[in-house]
Short mmCIF file of C-alpha atoms (C1' of nucleotides) in Angstrom, two decimals:
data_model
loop_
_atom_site.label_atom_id
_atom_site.label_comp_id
_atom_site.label_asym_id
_atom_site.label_seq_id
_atom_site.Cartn_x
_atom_site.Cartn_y
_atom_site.Cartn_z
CA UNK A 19 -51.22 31.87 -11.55
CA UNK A 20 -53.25 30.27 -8.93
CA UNK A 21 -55.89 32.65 -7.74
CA UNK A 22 -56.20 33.67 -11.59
CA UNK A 23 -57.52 29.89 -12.57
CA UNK A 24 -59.70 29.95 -9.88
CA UNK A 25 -60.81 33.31 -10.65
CA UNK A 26 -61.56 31.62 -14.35
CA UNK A 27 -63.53 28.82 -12.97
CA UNK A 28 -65.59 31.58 -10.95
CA UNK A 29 -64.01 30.90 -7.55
CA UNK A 30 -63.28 33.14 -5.28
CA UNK A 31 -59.66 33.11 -4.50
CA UNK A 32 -59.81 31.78 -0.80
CA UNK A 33 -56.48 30.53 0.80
CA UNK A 34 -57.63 26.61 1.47
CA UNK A 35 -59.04 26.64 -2.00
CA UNK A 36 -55.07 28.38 -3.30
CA UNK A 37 -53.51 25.39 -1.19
CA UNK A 38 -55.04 22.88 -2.40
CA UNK A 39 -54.86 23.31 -6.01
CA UNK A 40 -51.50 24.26 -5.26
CA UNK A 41 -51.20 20.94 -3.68
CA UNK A 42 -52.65 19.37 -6.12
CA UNK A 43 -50.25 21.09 -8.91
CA UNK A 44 -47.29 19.96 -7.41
CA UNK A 45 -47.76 16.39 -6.61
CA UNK A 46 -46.86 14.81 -9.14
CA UNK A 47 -46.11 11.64 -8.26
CA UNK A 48 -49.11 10.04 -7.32
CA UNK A 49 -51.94 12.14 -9.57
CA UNK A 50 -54.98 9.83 -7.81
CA UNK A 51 -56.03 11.27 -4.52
CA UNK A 52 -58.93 11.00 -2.16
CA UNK A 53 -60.42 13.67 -0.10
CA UNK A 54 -58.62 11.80 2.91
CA UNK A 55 -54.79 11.85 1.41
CA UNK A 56 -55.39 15.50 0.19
CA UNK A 57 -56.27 16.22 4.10
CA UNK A 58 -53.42 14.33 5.43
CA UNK A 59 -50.85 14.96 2.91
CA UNK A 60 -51.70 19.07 3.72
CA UNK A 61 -51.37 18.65 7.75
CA UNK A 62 -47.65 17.07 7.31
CA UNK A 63 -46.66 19.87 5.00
CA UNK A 64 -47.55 22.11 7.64
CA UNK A 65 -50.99 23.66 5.69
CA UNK A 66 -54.16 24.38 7.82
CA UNK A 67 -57.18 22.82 6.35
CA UNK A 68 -60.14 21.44 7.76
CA UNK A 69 -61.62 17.97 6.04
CA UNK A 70 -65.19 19.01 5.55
CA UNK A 71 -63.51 21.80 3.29
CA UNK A 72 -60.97 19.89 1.46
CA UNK A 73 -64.19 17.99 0.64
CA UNK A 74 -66.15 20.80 -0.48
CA UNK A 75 -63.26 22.22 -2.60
CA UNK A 76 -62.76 19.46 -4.23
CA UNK A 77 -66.51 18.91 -5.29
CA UNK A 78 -66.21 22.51 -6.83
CA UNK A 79 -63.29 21.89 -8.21
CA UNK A 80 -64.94 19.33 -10.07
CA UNK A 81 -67.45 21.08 -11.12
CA UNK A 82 -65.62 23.83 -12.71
CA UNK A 83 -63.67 21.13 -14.60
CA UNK A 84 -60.66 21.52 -13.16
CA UNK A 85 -60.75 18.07 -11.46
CA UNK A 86 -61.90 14.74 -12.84
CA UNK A 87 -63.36 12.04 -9.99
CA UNK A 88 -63.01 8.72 -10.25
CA UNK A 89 -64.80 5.60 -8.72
CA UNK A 90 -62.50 2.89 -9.48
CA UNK A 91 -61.76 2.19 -5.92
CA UNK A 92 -65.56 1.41 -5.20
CA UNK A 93 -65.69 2.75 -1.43
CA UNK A 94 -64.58 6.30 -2.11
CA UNK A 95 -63.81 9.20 -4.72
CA UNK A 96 -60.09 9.95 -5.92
CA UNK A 97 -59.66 13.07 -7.46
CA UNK A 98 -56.92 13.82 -10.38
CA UNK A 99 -56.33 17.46 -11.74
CA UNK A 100 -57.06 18.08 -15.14
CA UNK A 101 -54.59 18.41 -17.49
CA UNK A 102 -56.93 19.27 -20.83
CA UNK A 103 -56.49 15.93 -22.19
CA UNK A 104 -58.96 13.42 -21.58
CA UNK A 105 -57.47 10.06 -21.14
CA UNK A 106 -58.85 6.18 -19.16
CA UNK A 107 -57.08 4.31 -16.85
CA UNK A 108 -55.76 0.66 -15.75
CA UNK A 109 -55.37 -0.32 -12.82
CA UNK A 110 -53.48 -3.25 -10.97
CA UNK A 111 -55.33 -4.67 -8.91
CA UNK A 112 -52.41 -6.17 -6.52
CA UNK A 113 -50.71 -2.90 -6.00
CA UNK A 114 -52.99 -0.20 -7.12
CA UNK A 115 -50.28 1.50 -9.62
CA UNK A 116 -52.91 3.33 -12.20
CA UNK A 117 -51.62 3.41 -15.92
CA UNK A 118 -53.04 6.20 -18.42
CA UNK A 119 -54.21 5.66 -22.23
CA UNK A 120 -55.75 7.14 -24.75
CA UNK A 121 -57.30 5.48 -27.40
CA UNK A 122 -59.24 6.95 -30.54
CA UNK A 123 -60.93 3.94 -31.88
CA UNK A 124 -62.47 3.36 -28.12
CA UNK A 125 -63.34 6.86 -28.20
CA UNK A 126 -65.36 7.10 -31.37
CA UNK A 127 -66.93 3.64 -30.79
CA UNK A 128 -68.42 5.47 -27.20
CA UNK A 129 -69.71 7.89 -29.00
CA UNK A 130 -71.60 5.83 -31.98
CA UNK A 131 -73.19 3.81 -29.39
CA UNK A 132 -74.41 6.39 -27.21
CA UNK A 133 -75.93 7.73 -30.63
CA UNK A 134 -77.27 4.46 -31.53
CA UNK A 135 -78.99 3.95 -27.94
CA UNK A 136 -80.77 7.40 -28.82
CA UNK A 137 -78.27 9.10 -25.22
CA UNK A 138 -76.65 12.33 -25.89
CA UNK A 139 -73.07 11.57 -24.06
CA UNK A 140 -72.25 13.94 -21.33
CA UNK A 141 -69.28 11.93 -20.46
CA UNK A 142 -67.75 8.13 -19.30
CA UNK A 143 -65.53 6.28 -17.19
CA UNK A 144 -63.43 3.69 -19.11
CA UNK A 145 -61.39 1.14 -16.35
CA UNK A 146 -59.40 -1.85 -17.40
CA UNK A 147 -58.33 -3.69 -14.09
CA UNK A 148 -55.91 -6.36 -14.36
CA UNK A 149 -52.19 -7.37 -12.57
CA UNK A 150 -49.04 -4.84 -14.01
CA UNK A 151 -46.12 -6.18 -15.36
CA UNK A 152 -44.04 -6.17 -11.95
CA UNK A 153 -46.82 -7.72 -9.96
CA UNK A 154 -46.92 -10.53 -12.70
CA UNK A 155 -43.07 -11.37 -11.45
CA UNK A 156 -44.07 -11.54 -8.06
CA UNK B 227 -81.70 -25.78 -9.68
CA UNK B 228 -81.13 -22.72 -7.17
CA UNK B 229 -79.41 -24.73 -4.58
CA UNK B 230 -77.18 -26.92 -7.15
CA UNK B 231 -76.01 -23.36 -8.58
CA UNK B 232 -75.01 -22.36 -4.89
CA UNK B 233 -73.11 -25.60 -4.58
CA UNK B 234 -71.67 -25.64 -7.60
CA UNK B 235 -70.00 -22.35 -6.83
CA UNK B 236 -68.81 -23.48 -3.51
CA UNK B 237 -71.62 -22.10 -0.79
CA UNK B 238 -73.63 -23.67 1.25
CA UNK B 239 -76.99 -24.29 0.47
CA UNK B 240 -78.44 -21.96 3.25
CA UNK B 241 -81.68 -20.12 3.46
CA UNK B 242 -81.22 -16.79 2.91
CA UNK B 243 -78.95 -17.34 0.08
CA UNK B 244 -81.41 -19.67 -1.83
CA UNK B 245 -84.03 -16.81 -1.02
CA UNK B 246 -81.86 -13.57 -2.49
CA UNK B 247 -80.64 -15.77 -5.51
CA UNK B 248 -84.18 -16.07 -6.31
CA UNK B 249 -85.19 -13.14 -5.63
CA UNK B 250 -81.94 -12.11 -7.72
CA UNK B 251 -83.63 -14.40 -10.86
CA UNK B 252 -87.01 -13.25 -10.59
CA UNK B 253 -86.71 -9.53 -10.07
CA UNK B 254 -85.86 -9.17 -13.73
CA UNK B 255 -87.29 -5.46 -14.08
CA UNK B 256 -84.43 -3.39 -12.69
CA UNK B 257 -81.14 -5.99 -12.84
CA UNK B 258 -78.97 -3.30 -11.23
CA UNK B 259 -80.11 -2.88 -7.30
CA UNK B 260 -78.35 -2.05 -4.17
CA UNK B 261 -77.72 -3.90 -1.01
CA UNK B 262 -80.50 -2.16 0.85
CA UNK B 263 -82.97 -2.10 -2.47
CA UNK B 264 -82.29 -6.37 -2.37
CA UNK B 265 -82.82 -6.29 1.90
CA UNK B 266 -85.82 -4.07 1.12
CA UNK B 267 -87.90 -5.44 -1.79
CA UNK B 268 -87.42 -8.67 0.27
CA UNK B 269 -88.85 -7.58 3.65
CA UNK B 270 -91.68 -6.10 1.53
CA UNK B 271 -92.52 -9.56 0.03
CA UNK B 272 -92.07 -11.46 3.71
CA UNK B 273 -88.93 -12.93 2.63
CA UNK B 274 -86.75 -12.46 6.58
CA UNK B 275 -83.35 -11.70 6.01
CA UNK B 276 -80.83 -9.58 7.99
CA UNK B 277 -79.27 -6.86 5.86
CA UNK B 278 -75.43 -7.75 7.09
CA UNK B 279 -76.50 -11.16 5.51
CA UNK B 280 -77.56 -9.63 2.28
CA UNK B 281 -74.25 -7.44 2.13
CA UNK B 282 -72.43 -10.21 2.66
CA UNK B 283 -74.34 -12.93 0.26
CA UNK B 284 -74.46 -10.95 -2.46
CA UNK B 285 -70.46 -10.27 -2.04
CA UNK B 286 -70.14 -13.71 -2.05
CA UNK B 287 -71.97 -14.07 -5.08
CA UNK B 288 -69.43 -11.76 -6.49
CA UNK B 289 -66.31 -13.53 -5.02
CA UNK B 290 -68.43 -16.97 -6.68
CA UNK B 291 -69.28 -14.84 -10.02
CA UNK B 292 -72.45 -15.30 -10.12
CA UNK B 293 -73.52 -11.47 -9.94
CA UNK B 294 -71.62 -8.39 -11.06
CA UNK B 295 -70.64 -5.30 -8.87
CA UNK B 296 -70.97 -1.34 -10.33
CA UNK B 297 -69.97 1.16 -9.01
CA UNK B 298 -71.65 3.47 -11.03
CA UNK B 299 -73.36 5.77 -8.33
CA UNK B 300 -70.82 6.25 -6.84
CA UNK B 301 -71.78 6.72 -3.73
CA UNK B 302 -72.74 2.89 -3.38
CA UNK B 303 -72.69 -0.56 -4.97
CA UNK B 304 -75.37 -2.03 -6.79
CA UNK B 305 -75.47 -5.80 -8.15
CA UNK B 306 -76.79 -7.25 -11.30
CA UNK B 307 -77.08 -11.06 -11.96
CA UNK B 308 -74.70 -12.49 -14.10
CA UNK B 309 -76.19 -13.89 -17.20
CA UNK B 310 -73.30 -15.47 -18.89
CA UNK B 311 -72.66 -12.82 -21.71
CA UNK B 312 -70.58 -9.80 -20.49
CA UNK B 313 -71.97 -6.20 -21.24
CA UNK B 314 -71.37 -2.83 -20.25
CA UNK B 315 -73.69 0.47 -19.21
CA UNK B 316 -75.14 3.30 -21.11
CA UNK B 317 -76.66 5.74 -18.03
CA UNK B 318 -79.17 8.55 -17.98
CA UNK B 319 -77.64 10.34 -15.68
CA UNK B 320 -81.17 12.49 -15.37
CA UNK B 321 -83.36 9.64 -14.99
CA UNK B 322 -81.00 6.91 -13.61
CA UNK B 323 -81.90 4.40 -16.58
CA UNK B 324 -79.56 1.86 -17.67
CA UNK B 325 -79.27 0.19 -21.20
CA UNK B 326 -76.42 -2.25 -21.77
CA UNK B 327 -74.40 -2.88 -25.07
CA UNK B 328 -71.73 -5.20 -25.98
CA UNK B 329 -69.32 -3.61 -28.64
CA UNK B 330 -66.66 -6.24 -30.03
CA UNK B 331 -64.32 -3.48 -31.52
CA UNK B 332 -64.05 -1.63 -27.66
CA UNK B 333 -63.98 -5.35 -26.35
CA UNK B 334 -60.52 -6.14 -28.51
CA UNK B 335 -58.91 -2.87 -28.26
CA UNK B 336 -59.03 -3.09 -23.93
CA UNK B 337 -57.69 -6.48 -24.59
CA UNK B 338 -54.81 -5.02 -27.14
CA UNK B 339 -54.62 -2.13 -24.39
CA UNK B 340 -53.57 -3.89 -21.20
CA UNK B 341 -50.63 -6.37 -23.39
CA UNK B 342 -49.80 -2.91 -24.62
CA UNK B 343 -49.26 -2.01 -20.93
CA UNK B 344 -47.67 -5.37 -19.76
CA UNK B 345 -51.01 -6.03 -17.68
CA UNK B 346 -52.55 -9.34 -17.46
CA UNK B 347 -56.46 -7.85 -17.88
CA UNK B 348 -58.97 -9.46 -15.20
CA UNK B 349 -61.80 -7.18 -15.45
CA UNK B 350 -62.56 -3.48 -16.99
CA UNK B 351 -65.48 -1.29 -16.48
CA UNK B 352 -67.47 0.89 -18.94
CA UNK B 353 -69.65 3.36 -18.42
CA UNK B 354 -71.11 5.91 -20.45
CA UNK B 355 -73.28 9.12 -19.05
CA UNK B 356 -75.40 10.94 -21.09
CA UNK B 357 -79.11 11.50 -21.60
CA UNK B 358 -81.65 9.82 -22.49
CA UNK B 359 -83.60 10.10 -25.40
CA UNK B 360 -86.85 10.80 -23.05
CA UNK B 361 -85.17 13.09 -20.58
CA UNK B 362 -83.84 14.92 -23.94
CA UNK B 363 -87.47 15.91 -25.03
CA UNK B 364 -88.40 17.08 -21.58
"C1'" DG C 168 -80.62 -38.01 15.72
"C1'" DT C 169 -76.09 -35.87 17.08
"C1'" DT C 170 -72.33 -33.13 16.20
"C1'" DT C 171 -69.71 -29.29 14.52
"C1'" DG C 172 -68.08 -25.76 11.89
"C1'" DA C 173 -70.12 -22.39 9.09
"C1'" DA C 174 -73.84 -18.97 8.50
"C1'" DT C 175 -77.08 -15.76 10.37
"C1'" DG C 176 -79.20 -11.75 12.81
"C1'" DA C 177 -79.08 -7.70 15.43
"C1'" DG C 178 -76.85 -4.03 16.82
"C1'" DA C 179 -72.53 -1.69 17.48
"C1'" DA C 180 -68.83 0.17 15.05
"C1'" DT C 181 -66.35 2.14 11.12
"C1'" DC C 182 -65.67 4.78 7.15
"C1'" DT C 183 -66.69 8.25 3.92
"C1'" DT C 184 -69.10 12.19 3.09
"C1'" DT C 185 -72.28 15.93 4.15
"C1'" DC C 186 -74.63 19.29 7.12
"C1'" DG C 187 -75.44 23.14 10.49
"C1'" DC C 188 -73.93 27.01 12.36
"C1'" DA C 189 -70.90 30.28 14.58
"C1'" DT C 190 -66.70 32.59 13.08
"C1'" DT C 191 -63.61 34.34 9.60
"C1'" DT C 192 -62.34 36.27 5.22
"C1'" DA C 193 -62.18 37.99 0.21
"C1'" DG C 194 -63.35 41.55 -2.44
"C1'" DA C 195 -66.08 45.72 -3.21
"C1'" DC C 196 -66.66 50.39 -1.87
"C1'" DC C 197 -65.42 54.50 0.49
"C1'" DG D 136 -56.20 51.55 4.63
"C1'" DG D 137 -60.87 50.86 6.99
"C1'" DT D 138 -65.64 49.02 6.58
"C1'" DC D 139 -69.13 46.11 4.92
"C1'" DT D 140 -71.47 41.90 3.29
"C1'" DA D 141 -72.01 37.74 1.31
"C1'" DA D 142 -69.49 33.83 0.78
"C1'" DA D 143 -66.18 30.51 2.69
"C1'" DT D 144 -64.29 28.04 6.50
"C1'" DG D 145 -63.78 24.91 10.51
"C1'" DC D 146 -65.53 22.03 13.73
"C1'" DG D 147 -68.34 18.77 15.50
"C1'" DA D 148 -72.58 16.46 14.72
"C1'" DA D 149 -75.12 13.68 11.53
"C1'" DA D 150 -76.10 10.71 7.75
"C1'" DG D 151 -75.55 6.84 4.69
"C1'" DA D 152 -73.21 2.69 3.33
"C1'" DT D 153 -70.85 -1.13 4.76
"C1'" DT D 154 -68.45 -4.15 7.98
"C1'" DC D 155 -67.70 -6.26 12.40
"C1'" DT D 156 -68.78 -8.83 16.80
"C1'" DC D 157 -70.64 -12.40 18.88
"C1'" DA D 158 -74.31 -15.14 20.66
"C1'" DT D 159 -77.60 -18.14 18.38
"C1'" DT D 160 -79.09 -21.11 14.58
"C1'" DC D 161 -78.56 -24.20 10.81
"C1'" DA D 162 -76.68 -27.34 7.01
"C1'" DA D 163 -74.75 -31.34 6.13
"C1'" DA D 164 -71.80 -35.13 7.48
"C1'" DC D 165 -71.77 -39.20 10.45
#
DNA sequence: GTTTGAATGAGAATCTTTCGCATTTAGACC
DNA sequence: GGTCTAAATGCGAAAGATTCTCATTCAAAC
């Protein structure tokens, strides 16, 4: 399963680049990562990698689409693994939870303006930052 | 009127910061420039200011509101002075132009989108990529 | 004018990311 | 399975952006 998708996105099947999309698949819980956590979160589960790789991996990874990266945290890149669906984000900004949405009207208003302002869209980054529910209570 | 708009949003009425807000007010033919493009363009017009003090005016001026940071690049900040009216960003992402659009229909649904969520909405980011209709006929 | 806490400047330090290069490895071919 | 070659890796150095430290300077209150 692995090495085949990698195979897809014209990849050679190399083991750091297997780990890490491995990785990657089965973290679930938090889908945001930076270059850093990837790295980190690999040495305490016991898997070789070195940094300046995990970096490069996941810059190809991105490229052959099967990573998205986001700037939302301003000082550095979090990558999240592609799941087919597009979708934006909010984000509280007390205690960094990150929400998912989709939203159709949004979606075709993006793409009328970027017609009316004569662009041919290639793609966006939609971030509503604001304080979650439980960080309200606080 | 420069030093009565520092006051009024709680800084002292020092040198340097006079200086980049006007540089900020008059520079009006690229709104959107980095830390080291403000520190720059300043040296080049004999204006003296340290570039720590530029990074940390202008994120002052953020903290204050009166200028707006993107994170567009990615790779770095850049400023823009706030004008009042809030906008968003249409990019080139060949020629690194920036046109800016206000769409009420996106502006409502965020809105609708973070009570959806339970968030109290501070802020949100939009940013659309594409190209231009110049760099389309090259 | 004097005083005093805040602001500045210059360089060191930090953080994230990339680069250079010697070593290793995946995948093709025998 | 063994051999080959280009591509990938790992490590440390390097680069770029930003922040920090701290001695010096300055704004504004008295």
């Amino acid at each position: 399963m692995e090495s085949s998708d990698l195979k897809k996105a014209g990849l050679k099947a190399t083991l750091p680049r297997i780990k890490i999309l491995n990785f990657l698949e089965s973290s679930g819980r938090d889908r945001h990562m930076s270059a850093e956590d990837v790295y980190k979160a690999m040495l305490e589960s016991g898997e070789e990698v070195g940094l300046a790789t995990v970096y490069r991996v996941l810059t190809q990874f991105e490229s052959a689409g099967l990573v998205t990266r986001h700037n939302f945290e301003g000082d550095h890149s979090v990558f999240e693994l592609n799941d087919g669906e597009h979708h934006d984000h909010i984000l509280c900004v007390k205690c960094g939870r990150v929400e998912e949405f989709v939203d159709e009207v949004i979606e075709q208003r993006q793409h009328a303006i970027a017609k009316e302002n004569g662009f041919a869209m290639t793609d966006h980054a939609l971030y509503i930052y604001g304080v979650c529910g439980d960080c309200q209570k606080k």
